[in-house]
Coordinates of C-alpha atoms and ligand atoms in Angstrom, one line a residue:
X791 CA 9.4 -21.8 -31.4
X792 CA 10.8 -19.8 -28.5
X793 CA 11.8 -16.3 -29.4
X794 CA 14.2 -14.2 -27.3
X795 CA 13.3 -10.5 -27.7
X796 CA 15.7 -7.7 -26.7
X797 CA 14.2 -5.1 -24.4
X798 CA 15.2 -2.2 -22.1
X799 CA 14.1 -1.7 -18.5
X800 CA 11.4 0.7 -17.4
X801 CA 12.1 2.4 -14.1
X802 CA 8.6 2.6 -12.7
X803 CA 7.5 -1.0 -12.3
X804 CA 7.6 -1.1 -8.5
X805 CA 4.5 -3.0 -7.4
X806 CA 2.3 -1.1 -4.9
X807 CA -0.2 -2.3 -2.3
X808 CA -1.5 -4.9 -4.7
X809 CA 0.7 -5.4 -7.8
X810 CA 1.6 -3.0 -10.6
X811 CA -1.2 -0.6 -11.5
X812 CA -1.0 2.0 -14.3
X813 CA -3.2 3.6 -16.9
X814 CA -3.8 1.4 -20.0
X815 CA -1.8 3.6 -22.4
X816 CA 1.1 3.3 -20.0
X817 CA 0.8 -0.5 -20.1
X818 CA 0.6 -0.4 -23.9
X819 CA 4.1 1.1 -24.3
X820 CA 6.4 -1.2 -26.2
X821 CA 7.3 -4.3 -24.0
X822 CA 5.9 -2.7 -20.8
X823 CA 3.7 -5.7 -20.0
X824 CA 6.2 -8.2 -21.3
X825 CA 9.0 -6.8 -19.2
X826 CA 6.9 -7.1 -16.0
X827 CA 5.7 -10.6 -16.9
X828 CA 9.3 -11.7 -17.6
X829 CA 10.4 -10.2 -14.3
X830 CA 7.7 -12.3 -12.6
X831 CA 8.9 -15.5 -14.4
X832 CA 12.5 -14.7 -13.5
X833 CA 12.0 -13.7 -9.9
X834 CA 9.5 -16.2 -8.8
X835 CA 10.4 -19.8 -7.8
X836 CA 8.9 -22.8 -9.4
X837 CA 9.9 -26.3 -10.2
X838 CA 10.4 -27.2 -13.9
X839 CA 7.0 -28.2 -15.4
X840 CA 5.0 -26.4 -12.7
X841 CA 1.5 -25.2 -13.1
X842 CA 0.5 -21.5 -13.2
X843 CA -3.0 -20.0 -13.1
X844 CA -3.8 -17.1 -15.3
X845 CA -6.9 -14.8 -15.4
X846 CA -8.3 -11.4 -14.8
X847 CA -11.3 -9.2 -14.2
X848 CA -12.2 -8.8 -17.9
X849 CA -11.3 -5.1 -18.2
X850 CA -10.0 -3.6 -21.4
X851 CA -6.6 -5.1 -22.3
X852 CA -7.3 -8.2 -20.2
X853 CA -7.5 -10.7 -23.0
X854 CA -4.5 -9.3 -24.8
X855 CA -2.3 -9.7 -21.7
X856 CA -3.8 -13.1 -20.9
X857 CA -2.7 -14.3 -24.3
X858 CA 0.8 -12.8 -23.9
X859 CA 1.2 -14.4 -20.5
X860 CA 0.2 -17.8 -21.9
X861 CA 2.8 -17.5 -24.7
X862 CA 5.5 -16.3 -22.3
X863 CA 4.7 -19.0 -19.8
X864 CA 5.2 -21.6 -22.6
X865 CA 8.6 -20.0 -23.3
X866 CA 9.7 -19.9 -19.7
X867 CA 9.5 -23.6 -18.8
X868 CA 6.0 -23.7 -17.3
X869 CA 4.5 -27.1 -17.6
X870 CA 0.8 -26.2 -17.6
X871 CA -1.4 -23.1 -17.4
X872 CA -4.9 -23.1 -16.1
X873 CA -6.8 -20.2 -17.6
X874 CA -10.3 -18.9 -16.9
X875 CA -12.6 -19.0 -20.0
X876 CA -12.4 -15.7 -21.9
X877 CA -9.5 -14.9 -19.6
X878 CA -11.9 -14.3 -16.7
X879 CA -11.2 -15.2 -13.1
X880 CA -12.3 -13.3 -10.1
X881 CA -9.4 -12.7 -7.7
X882 CA -10.7 -15.1 -5.0
X883 CA -11.5 -17.7 -7.7
X884 CA -8.0 -17.4 -8.9
X885 CA -6.7 -17.9 -5.4
X886 CA -8.9 -21.0 -5.0
X887 CA -7.7 -22.4 -8.3
X888 CA -4.0 -21.9 -7.4
X889 CA -4.7 -23.9 -4.2
X890 CA -6.9 -26.6 -5.7
X891 CA -4.5 -27.3 -8.6
X892 CA -1.4 -27.0 -6.4
X893 CA 0.0 -24.4 -8.8
X894 CA 3.3 -22.7 -8.2
X895 CA 1.5 -19.4 -8.5
X896 CA -0.9 -17.2 -10.5
X897 CA -0.9 -14.1 -12.7
X898 CA -3.9 -12.0 -12.0
X899 CA -4.8 -9.1 -14.2
X900 CA -6.8 -6.4 -12.5
X901 CA -6.8 -2.9 -11.3
X902 CA -9.5 -3.9 -8.8
X903 CA -12.0 -1.1 -8.2
X904 CA -10.3 1.4 -10.5
X905 CA -12.1 2.3 -13.7
X906 CA -11.4 0.4 -16.9
X907 CA -11.5 1.1 -20.7
X908 CA -8.9 2.3 -23.1
X909 CA -8.1 5.3 -20.9
X910 CA -8.8 3.5 -17.6
X911 CA -6.5 1.5 -15.4
X912 CA -4.8 -1.9 -15.7
X913 CA -2.8 -4.0 -13.4
X914 CA -0.7 -7.2 -13.1
X915 CA -0.3 -9.0 -9.8
X916 CA 1.6 -12.2 -8.9
X917 CA 0.2 -14.6 -6.4
X918 CA 2.3 -17.4 -4.8
X919 CA 1.6 -21.1 -4.2
X920 CA -0.6 -20.5 -1.1
X921 CA -3.0 -18.6 -3.4
X922 CA -2.2 -15.2 -1.8
X923 CA -0.5 -12.0 -3.1
X924 CA 3.3 -12.3 -3.2
X925 CA 4.9 -11.0 0.0
X926 CA 7.2 -8.0 -0.2
X927 CA 10.4 -10.1 -0.4
X928 CA 9.1 -11.4 -3.8
X929 CA 7.6 -8.1 -5.1
X930 CA 10.9 -6.4 -4.3
X931 CA 12.8 -9.1 -6.2
X932 CA 10.4 -8.7 -9.2
X933 CA 11.0 -4.9 -9.1
X934 CA 14.8 -5.4 -9.0
X935 CA 14.5 -7.7 -12.0
X936 CA 12.5 -5.1 -13.9
X937 CA 15.4 -2.6 -13.5
X938 CA 18.0 -4.9 -15.1
X939 CA 15.9 -6.8 -17.7
X940 CA 17.5 -7.1 -21.2
X941 CA 15.3 -9.7 -22.9
X942 CA 12.0 -11.6 -22.6
X943 CA 11.0 -15.0 -23.9
X944 CA 7.8 -15.8 -25.8
X945 CA 6.7 -18.5 -28.2
X946 CA 5.8 -17.4 -31.7
X947 CA 2.6 -19.5 -31.9
X948 CA -0.7 -17.9 -31.0
X949 CA -2.4 -18.7 -27.7
X950 CA -5.4 -21.0 -28.0
X951 CA -8.9 -19.7 -28.3
X952 CA -9.8 -18.5 -24.8
X953 CA -13.5 -19.2 -25.3
X954 CA -13.2 -22.9 -25.7
X955 CA -13.1 -25.1 -22.6
X956 CA -10.7 -28.0 -22.5
X957 CA -7.0 -28.8 -22.8
X958 CA -4.7 -28.1 -25.7
X959 CA -0.9 -27.7 -26.1
X960 CA 1.2 -24.7 -26.9
X961 CA 4.8 -25.8 -27.6
X962 CA 5.8 -28.1 -24.7
X963 CA 3.1 -26.6 -22.4
X964 CA -0.4 -27.8 -21.6
X965 CA -3.1 -25.1 -21.7
X966 CA -6.4 -25.9 -19.8
X967 CA -9.3 -23.4 -20.2
X968 CA -11.7 -23.8 -17.3
X969 CA -15.1 -22.6 -16.3
X970 CA -14.2 -19.7 -14.0
X971 CA -17.1 -20.2 -11.7
X972 CA -17.4 -24.0 -11.1
X973 CA -14.7 -24.7 -8.6
X974 CA -15.4 -21.5 -6.7
X975 CA -19.1 -22.2 -6.4
X976 CA -18.4 -25.7 -5.2
X977 CA -16.1 -24.3 -2.5
X978 CA -18.8 -21.9 -1.3
X979 CA -21.2 -24.8 -1.0
X980 CA -18.9 -26.5 1.4
X981 CA -18.7 -23.4 3.7
X982 CA -22.3 -22.3 3.9
X983 CA -25.6 -23.8 4.5
X984 CA -27.1 -23.3 1.0
X985 CA -30.2 -25.2 2.1
X986 CA -30.9 -22.7 4.9
X987 CA -30.3 -19.7 2.7
X988 CA -32.5 -21.2 -0.1
X989 CA -35.2 -21.8 2.5
X990 CA -34.9 -18.2 3.8
X991 CA -35.1 -16.8 0.2
X992 CA -38.1 -19.0 -0.5
X993 CA -39.7 -17.8 2.7
X994 CA -39.5 -14.2 1.7
X995 CA -36.0 -12.9 2.3
X996 CA -35.4 -10.4 -0.5
X997 CA -32.0 -9.3 -1.9
X998 CA -30.3 -7.3 -4.6
X999 CA -26.6 -7.8 -5.7
X1000 CA -24.9 -5.2 -7.8
X1001 CA -22.0 -6.8 -9.8
X1002 CA -21.1 -3.3 -11.2
X1003 CA -20.6 -4.7 -14.7
X1004 CA -17.6 -6.5 -13.4
X1005 CA -16.3 -10.0 -12.9
X1006 CA -18.7 -11.3 -10.2
X1007 CA -21.7 -11.2 -12.5
X1008 CA -21.4 -14.8 -13.7
X1009 CA -20.5 -16.0 -10.1
X1010 CA -23.5 -14.2 -8.6
X1011 CA -25.9 -15.4 -11.3
X1012 CA -24.8 -19.0 -10.7
X1013 CA -24.7 -18.9 -6.9
X1014 CA -27.4 -16.5 -5.9
X1015 CA -30.0 -17.1 -8.6
X1016 CA -29.4 -20.6 -9.8
X1017 CA -28.2 -22.4 -6.6
X1018 CA -29.9 -20.4 -3.9
X1019 CA -33.1 -19.7 -5.9
X1020 CA -33.2 -15.9 -5.7
X1021 CA -35.4 -14.6 -8.5
X1022 CA -34.0 -13.5 -11.9
X1023 CA -33.1 -9.8 -11.6
X1024 CA -31.6 -10.2 -8.1
X1025 CA -28.2 -9.7 -9.7
X1026 CA -28.0 -6.4 -11.5
X1027 CA -25.2 -5.2 -13.9
X1028 CA -24.2 -8.8 -14.0
X1029 CA -22.5 -9.0 -17.4
X1030 CA -18.8 -8.1 -17.3
X1031 CA -17.9 -5.3 -19.6
X1032 CA -14.4 -4.0 -20.6
X1033 CA -15.1 -0.5 -19.1
X1034 CA -17.5 -1.5 -16.4
X1035 CA -20.4 0.2 -18.1
X1036 CA -18.4 3.5 -18.0
X1037 CA -18.4 3.5 -14.2
X1038 CA -16.0 2.8 -11.3
X1039 CA -16.5 -0.8 -10.1
X1040 CA -16.0 0.4 -6.5
X1041 CA -18.6 -0.8 -4.0
X1042 CA -19.0 2.2 -1.9
X1043 CA -21.7 4.8 -1.3
X1044 CA -20.4 7.0 -4.1
X1045 CA -20.0 4.5 -6.9
X1046 CA -22.8 2.2 -5.9
X1047 CA -25.2 5.1 -5.2
X1048 CA -28.2 3.6 -7.0
X1049 CA -28.0 0.5 -4.8
X1050 CA -27.7 2.6 -1.7
X1051 CA -30.7 4.7 -2.8
X1052 CA -32.7 1.5 -3.3
X1053 CA -31.9 0.1 0.2
X1054 CA -32.7 3.5 1.8
X1055 CA -36.0 3.8 -0.1
X1056 CA -39.6 2.6 0.3
X1057 CA -39.1 -0.5 -1.9
X1058 CA -35.9 -1.7 -0.3
X1059 CA -35.2 -5.4 -0.2
X1060 CA -34.0 -6.9 3.1
X1061 CA -30.4 -7.2 2.0
X1062 CA -28.2 -5.5 -0.6
X1063 CA -24.6 -6.0 -1.6
X1064 CA -22.1 -5.1 -4.3
X1065 CA -18.7 -6.2 -5.3
X1066 CA -15.8 -4.6 -7.2
X1067 CA -13.9 -5.1 -10.5
X1068 CA -12.2 -8.3 -9.6
X1069 CA -14.6 -9.6 -7.0
X1070 CA -12.6 -9.4 -3.8
X1071 CA -14.3 -6.3 -2.2
X1072 CA -17.8 -6.1 -0.9
X1073 CA -20.3 -3.6 0.4
X1074 CA -23.1 -4.8 2.7
X1075 CA -26.4 -3.1 3.2
X1076 CA -29.7 -3.8 4.9
X1077 CA -33.0 -2.1 4.6
X1078 CA -32.2 1.5 5.8
X1079 CA -28.6 0.7 6.8
X1080 CA -25.1 0.7 5.2
X1081 CA -22.8 -1.5 7.2
X1082 CA -19.3 -0.1 7.4
X1083 CA -16.6 -2.6 6.3
X1084 CA -15.1 -2.5 9.8
X1085 CA -18.4 -3.2 11.5
X1086 CA -19.1 -6.0 8.9
X1087 CA -15.8 -7.6 9.8
X1088 CA -16.7 -7.5 13.5
X1089 CA -20.3 -8.9 12.9
X1090 CA -19.0 -11.7 10.6
X1091 CA -16.3 -12.7 13.1
X1092 CA -18.8 -12.7 16.0
X1093 CA -21.3 -14.8 14.0
X1094 CA -19.2 -17.0 11.8
X1095 CA -19.9 -20.1 13.9
X1096 CA -23.5 -20.0 12.5
X1097 CA -22.1 -21.2 9.1
X1098 CA -21.1 -24.9 8.8
X1099 CA -17.6 -24.1 7.6
X1100 CA -16.8 -22.2 10.8
X1101 CA -19.0 -24.2 13.2
X1102 CA -16.0 -25.0 15.4
X1103 CA -15.3 -21.3 16.0
X1104 CA -12.5 -19.1 14.6
X1105 CA -8.9 -19.2 15.6
X1106 CA -8.3 -15.5 15.6
X1107 CA -9.0 -12.3 13.6
X1108 CA -6.6 -10.0 11.7
X1109 CA -7.3 -6.5 10.5
X1110 CA -5.2 -3.9 8.8
X1111 CA -4.1 -1.1 11.1
X1112 CA -6.5 1.6 9.7
X1113 CA -9.5 -0.7 10.1
X1114 CA -11.5 0.2 13.1
X1115 CA -11.1 -1.6 16.4
X1116 CA -14.6 -3.1 16.3
X1117 CA -13.2 -6.5 15.6
X1118 CA -10.7 -6.2 18.6
X1119 CA -13.7 -6.1 21.0
X1120 CA -15.0 -9.4 19.5
X1121 CA -11.6 -11.0 19.8
X1122 CA -11.2 -9.7 23.4
X1123 CA -14.6 -11.0 24.5
X1124 CA -14.2 -14.3 22.8
X1125 CA -10.6 -14.8 24.1
X1126 CA -9.1 -15.2 20.6
X1127 CA -6.1 -13.6 19.0
X1128 CA -6.2 -10.2 17.2
X1129 CA -3.5 -9.2 14.8
X1130 CA -3.0 -5.7 13.4
X1131 CA -1.1 -5.6 10.1
X1132 CA -0.2 -3.0 7.5
X1133 CA -2.7 -2.3 4.7
X1134 CA -2.5 -5.0 2.0
X1135 CA -4.0 -8.5 2.0
X1136 CA -0.5 -9.9 1.5
X1137 CA 0.2 -9.3 5.2
X1138 CA -2.5 -11.8 6.2
X1139 CA -1.0 -14.7 4.3
X1140 CA 1.5 -15.9 6.9
X1141 CA -1.1 -15.6 9.7
X1142 CA -3.6 -17.7 7.8
X1143 CA -1.0 -20.3 6.7
X1144 CA 0.1 -20.6 10.4
X1145 CA -3.5 -21.1 11.5
X1146 CA -3.3 -18.1 13.8
X1147 CA -6.4 -16.4 12.3
X1148 CA -9.5 -17.6 10.4
X1149 CA -11.1 -14.3 9.5
X1150 CA -9.4 -11.1 8.1
X1151 CA -10.7 -7.8 7.1
X1152 CA -9.9 -4.3 6.0
X1153 CA -11.7 -1.0 6.1
X1154 CA -11.2 -0.9 2.3
X1155 CA -14.2 -3.2 1.9
X1156 CA -12.3 -6.4 2.1
X1157 CA -13.2 -9.4 4.2
X1158 CA -12.2 -13.0 3.9
X1159 CA -11.1 -16.2 5.6
X1160 CA -8.7 -19.1 5.4
X1161 CA -10.7 -20.7 2.6
X1162 CA -8.5 -18.8 0.1
X1163 CA -5.7 -16.3 0.5
X1164 CA -7.5 -13.3 -1.0
X1165 CA -10.3 -11.2 0.3
X1166 CA -13.6 -12.4 -1.2
X1167 CA -16.6 -10.3 -1.9
X1168 CA -19.2 -13.1 -2.6
X1169 CA -17.9 -15.0 0.4
X1170 CA -18.8 -12.0 2.7
X1171 CA -22.3 -11.8 1.0
X1172 CA -22.9 -15.5 1.6
X1173 CA -21.8 -15.4 5.2
X1174 CA -24.1 -12.5 5.8
X1175 CA -27.0 -14.4 4.1
X1176 CA -26.2 -17.5 6.2
X1177 CA -26.3 -15.4 9.4
X1178 CA -29.6 -13.8 8.3
X1179 CA -31.1 -17.2 7.6
X1180 CA -30.1 -18.6 11.0
X1181 CA -30.8 -15.6 13.2
X1182 CA -34.0 -14.6 11.4
X1183 CA -33.4 -11.0 12.2
X1184 CA -32.8 -8.0 9.9
X1185 CA -29.4 -6.6 9.0
X1186 CA -30.1 -3.4 11.1
X1187 CA -31.3 -5.5 14.1
X1188 CA -28.1 -7.6 14.0
X1189 CA -25.8 -4.6 13.7
X1190 CA -27.6 -2.7 16.5
X1191 CA -27.5 -5.8 18.8
X1192 CA -23.8 -6.1 18.0
X1193 CA -23.2 -2.4 19.1
X1194 CA -25.2 -3.0 22.3
X1195 CA -23.0 -6.0 23.1
X1196 CA -19.6 -4.7 22.1
X1197 CA -20.0 -0.9 21.8
X1198 CA -19.8 1.1 18.6
X1199 CA -16.7 2.2 16.7
X1200 CA -17.9 5.3 14.8
X1201 CA -15.7 5.4 11.7
X1202 CA -15.2 7.3 8.5
X1203 CA -12.4 7.4 5.8
X1204 CA -11.8 10.6 3.9
X1205 CA -10.0 10.3 0.5
X1206 CA -8.3 13.2 -1.2
X1207 CA -7.6 11.9 -4.7
X1208 CA -5.1 13.0 -7.3
X1209 CA -3.4 15.4 -4.9
X1210 CA -0.1 16.8 -6.0
X1211 CA 2.5 14.1 -5.0
X1212 CA 5.0 16.5 -3.5
X1213 CA 2.3 18.2 -1.4
X1214 CA 1.0 14.8 -0.1
X1215 CA 4.5 13.6 0.7
X1216 CA 5.3 16.9 2.4
X1217 CA 2.2 16.6 4.6
X1218 CA 3.2 13.1 5.7
X1219 CA 6.8 14.1 6.3
X1220 CA 5.7 17.1 8.4
X1221 CA 3.5 14.8 10.5
X1222 CA 6.4 12.4 11.0
X1223 CA 8.6 15.3 12.1
X1224 CA 6.2 16.3 14.7
X1225 CA 5.3 12.8 16.1
X1226 CA 7.9 12.9 18.9
X1227 CA 6.5 16.1 20.4
X1228 CA 2.8 15.3 19.9
X1229 CA 1.9 13.3 23.1
X1230 CA 0.2 15.5 25.6
X1231 CA -0.9 18.2 23.1
X1232 CA -4.5 19.4 23.4
X1233 CA -6.9 20.0 20.4
X1234 CA -10.3 21.3 21.7
X1235 CA -11.4 18.6 24.1
X1236 CA -9.0 16.0 22.6
X1237 CA -5.6 15.2 24.2
X1238 CA -3.0 13.2 22.3
X1239 CA -2.0 10.1 24.2
X1240 CA 0.2 8.4 21.6
X1241 CA 1.5 9.2 18.2
X1242 CA 3.7 7.0 16.0
X1243 CA 4.4 5.8 12.5
X1244 CA 3.1 2.2 12.3
X1245 CA 5.6 -0.5 11.7
X1246 CA 5.0 -4.2 11.7
X1247 CA 7.1 -7.2 12.5
X1248 CA 5.6 -10.3 10.9
X1249 CA 5.2 -12.8 13.8
X1250 CA 5.9 -15.8 11.5
X1251 CA 8.8 -14.8 9.3
X1252 CA 10.2 -11.9 11.3
X1253 CA 10.1 -9.5 8.3
X1254 CA 9.7 -5.8 9.2
X1255 CA 7.6 -3.2 7.3
X1256 CA 8.1 0.4 8.4
X1257 CA 6.4 3.7 7.5
X1258 CA 2.9 2.1 7.2
X1259 CA 0.8 5.1 8.4
X1260 CA 0.8 7.9 11.0
X1261 CA -1.4 7.1 14.0
X1262 CA -2.5 9.8 16.4
X1263 CA -4.4 8.3 19.3
X1264 CA -6.3 10.5 21.9
X1265 CA -7.1 9.7 25.5
X1266 CA -10.4 7.8 25.4
X1267 CA -9.2 5.8 22.4
X1268 CA -10.4 8.0 19.5
X1269 CA -7.8 8.1 16.7
X1270 CA -6.8 9.7 13.4
X1271 CA -4.7 7.8 10.9
X1272 CA -2.9 9.4 7.9
X1273 CA -1.5 7.4 5.1
X1274 CA -0.9 7.6 1.3
X1275 CA -2.6 5.0 -0.8
X1276 CA -0.5 2.4 -2.6
X1277 CA -3.0 1.7 -5.3
X1278 CA -3.6 5.1 -7.0
X1279 CA -2.4 5.6 -10.6
X1280 CA -2.3 9.4 -10.7
X1281 CA -0.7 11.9 -8.3
X1282 CA -1.2 10.8 -4.7
X1283 CA -4.3 9.8 -2.8
X1284 CA -4.3 10.9 0.9
X1285 CA -6.4 8.7 3.1
X1286 CA -7.5 10.0 6.5
X1287 CA -9.1 7.5 8.8
X1288 CA -11.2 8.8 11.7
X1289 CA -12.5 6.7 14.5
X1290 CA -14.2 7.0 17.9
X1291 CA -15.2 4.2 20.3
X1292 CA -18.4 4.7 22.1
X1293 CA -19.5 2.0 24.7
X1294 CA -22.4 4.0 26.2
X1295 CA -25.8 2.5 25.3
X1296 CA -27.4 6.0 25.1
X1297 CA -24.9 7.1 22.5
X1298 CA -25.1 4.4 19.9
X1299 CA -27.3 6.3 17.5
X1300 CA -25.5 9.5 16.9
X1301 CA -25.0 10.8 13.3
X1302 CA -21.5 10.5 11.9
X1303 CA -21.1 14.3 12.0
X1304 CA -22.1 14.4 15.6
X1305 CA -19.8 11.6 16.6
X1306 CA -16.8 12.5 14.5
X1307 CA -17.1 16.3 13.8
X1308 CA -14.5 17.4 16.3
X1309 CA -12.1 14.7 15.1
X1310 CA -12.5 15.7 11.5
X1311 CA -11.7 19.3 12.3
X1312 CA -8.7 18.1 14.3
X1313 CA -7.5 16.0 11.4
X1314 CA -7.3 19.2 9.3
X1315 CA -5.6 21.1 12.1
X1316 CA -3.0 18.5 12.7
X1317 CA -2.5 17.4 9.1
X1318 CA -2.7 20.9 7.6
X1319 CA -4.7 19.2 4.9
X1320 CA -6.4 22.2 3.4
X1321 CA -3.3 24.3 3.6
X1322 CA -1.0 21.8 2.0
X1323 CA -3.3 20.2 -0.6
X1324 CA -5.6 23.1 -1.4
X1325 CA -8.6 20.9 -0.8
X1326 CA -11.3 22.0 1.6
X1327 CA -13.2 18.7 1.3
X1328 CA -12.4 15.1 0.6
X1329 CA -13.4 13.6 -2.8
X1330 CA -14.9 10.5 -1.2
X1331 CA -16.1 9.7 2.3
X1332 CA -16.6 6.0 3.0
Ligands
LIG2352 C1 -5.8 -3.4 -2.3 C2 -5.2 -4.3 -1.3 C3 -5.9 -4.1 0.0 C4 -5.9 -2.6 0.4 C5 -6.5 -1.8 -0.7 C6 -6.3 -0.3 -0.5 O1 -7.1 -3.8 -2.6 O2 -5.3 -5.7 -1.6 O3 -5.3 -4.8 1.0 O4 -6.6 -2.4 1.6 O5 -5.8 -2.1 -1.9 O6 -5.0 0.0 -0.5 P1 -4.5 1.5 -0.5 O7 -5.2 2.2 0.7 O8 -3.0 1.5 -0.4 O9 -5.1 2.2 -1.7 P2 -7.7 -4.0 -4.0 O10 -9.1 -4.4 -3.8 O11 -7.5 -2.7 -4.7 O12 -6.8 -5.1 -4.6

């Protein structure tokens, strides 16, 4: 029986860079999750009887909200829901299922790389029929709906057991519980030369994959160990846990430090990788080297044709604005298009749908292609493995050869977390106020050549997104970018992105401090970071 439950709006349900993310206790307020879910059902378009995909990264509160979403879907005219067993679906696997099942959309429950548990973070995101995150027009409509909502609809029957595969009914709606891994693993098999990778592993290529107690564990066990023959133990922290083993499922040098230590140490395997809470981010390492996400994007774009799924070459590359220009050099040399978008995977969707780009990437550890409409951590791992298997060179040799051919974009991101919101906003506002007068100003040896606040006009649908980050470019091409994160759940996170391009063959092996030291000092001088935030050092450097 359908129940209509009276509710009152919350005023803070505006989706950020990637859906609505808040602390778990915040989400547990009466009707908080229900209001947002109802707003999704109300604001998104779907034909009567349409299919919806539902799943999440397994964090605390995931199964509760999966069950709620199923019961609300049944009360909102959805014809069928496809749900990952135990409520689990990695974000790229959800994107794939939406596409495979021709679903009208999907509800993905995740706060990505943010910590989980009863006091951790939770999130709800809506993806559209192409499998990608809803564009701003739809997230704005969802937000507007949350401001005026007066009731939500839910059936009073319980949701079926999430652990049992197969199809049942809930009211008028079909509920299909699927193996979360099967379709995704089959897709990977079509893109990569599993035979070549298996042969390389059998021939001695060693690897380690850290699933960080998050959703990619079952995917990595199936693909890396069972299908590609990597020995048991290759996948570590491979059982999803509700609080990610008490850690941050964030694949970077801070939160995946044990993996980094292993790859830098005397018993290092040839290849190391990690993924995040919902499986869309990746970190790539080789023996003695951490590959920055921006370099990884450039190397993958330059070598993708070595994998069967991309043998005909790639149409173009897209990167988010703060991502380094390393991929631009590949696009330029190969004569293919390069698109610079605001931060957020949702901005790649139109370009991918229009066939303008094949590979996309972001400095925030995201890379992916037109096989789905989300970034995809294991996809990046498998493309790297395919390249290693074909080129028979080490990760370090491949990266160094890449720098020799294209030059090196030295790059670092500095994060100042949980900064006072007003102070962070004041810092950005002050920068914006000074933009017009900045060109020509000298800081040490650096002279500003251009300064602006990035705005983007989508070349496909003409939509415009303004205020996407302050860019200060110096003569010679070095640059500093300032922006506030759209994924934090407490205070504000200031991100400062620092980049220097170096084409000289004798200068490809500088330390990061040597290459970027002056720019880092200049970022503080221009942004007045220490003065305004009270922070002398960033919390995280990636
Ligand atoms: C999300 C978005 C990415 C974005 C990242 C960081 O990733 O999908 O496109 O780059 O957040 O965004 P921000 O700098 O605003 O915090 P994820 O993995 O958190 O879903």
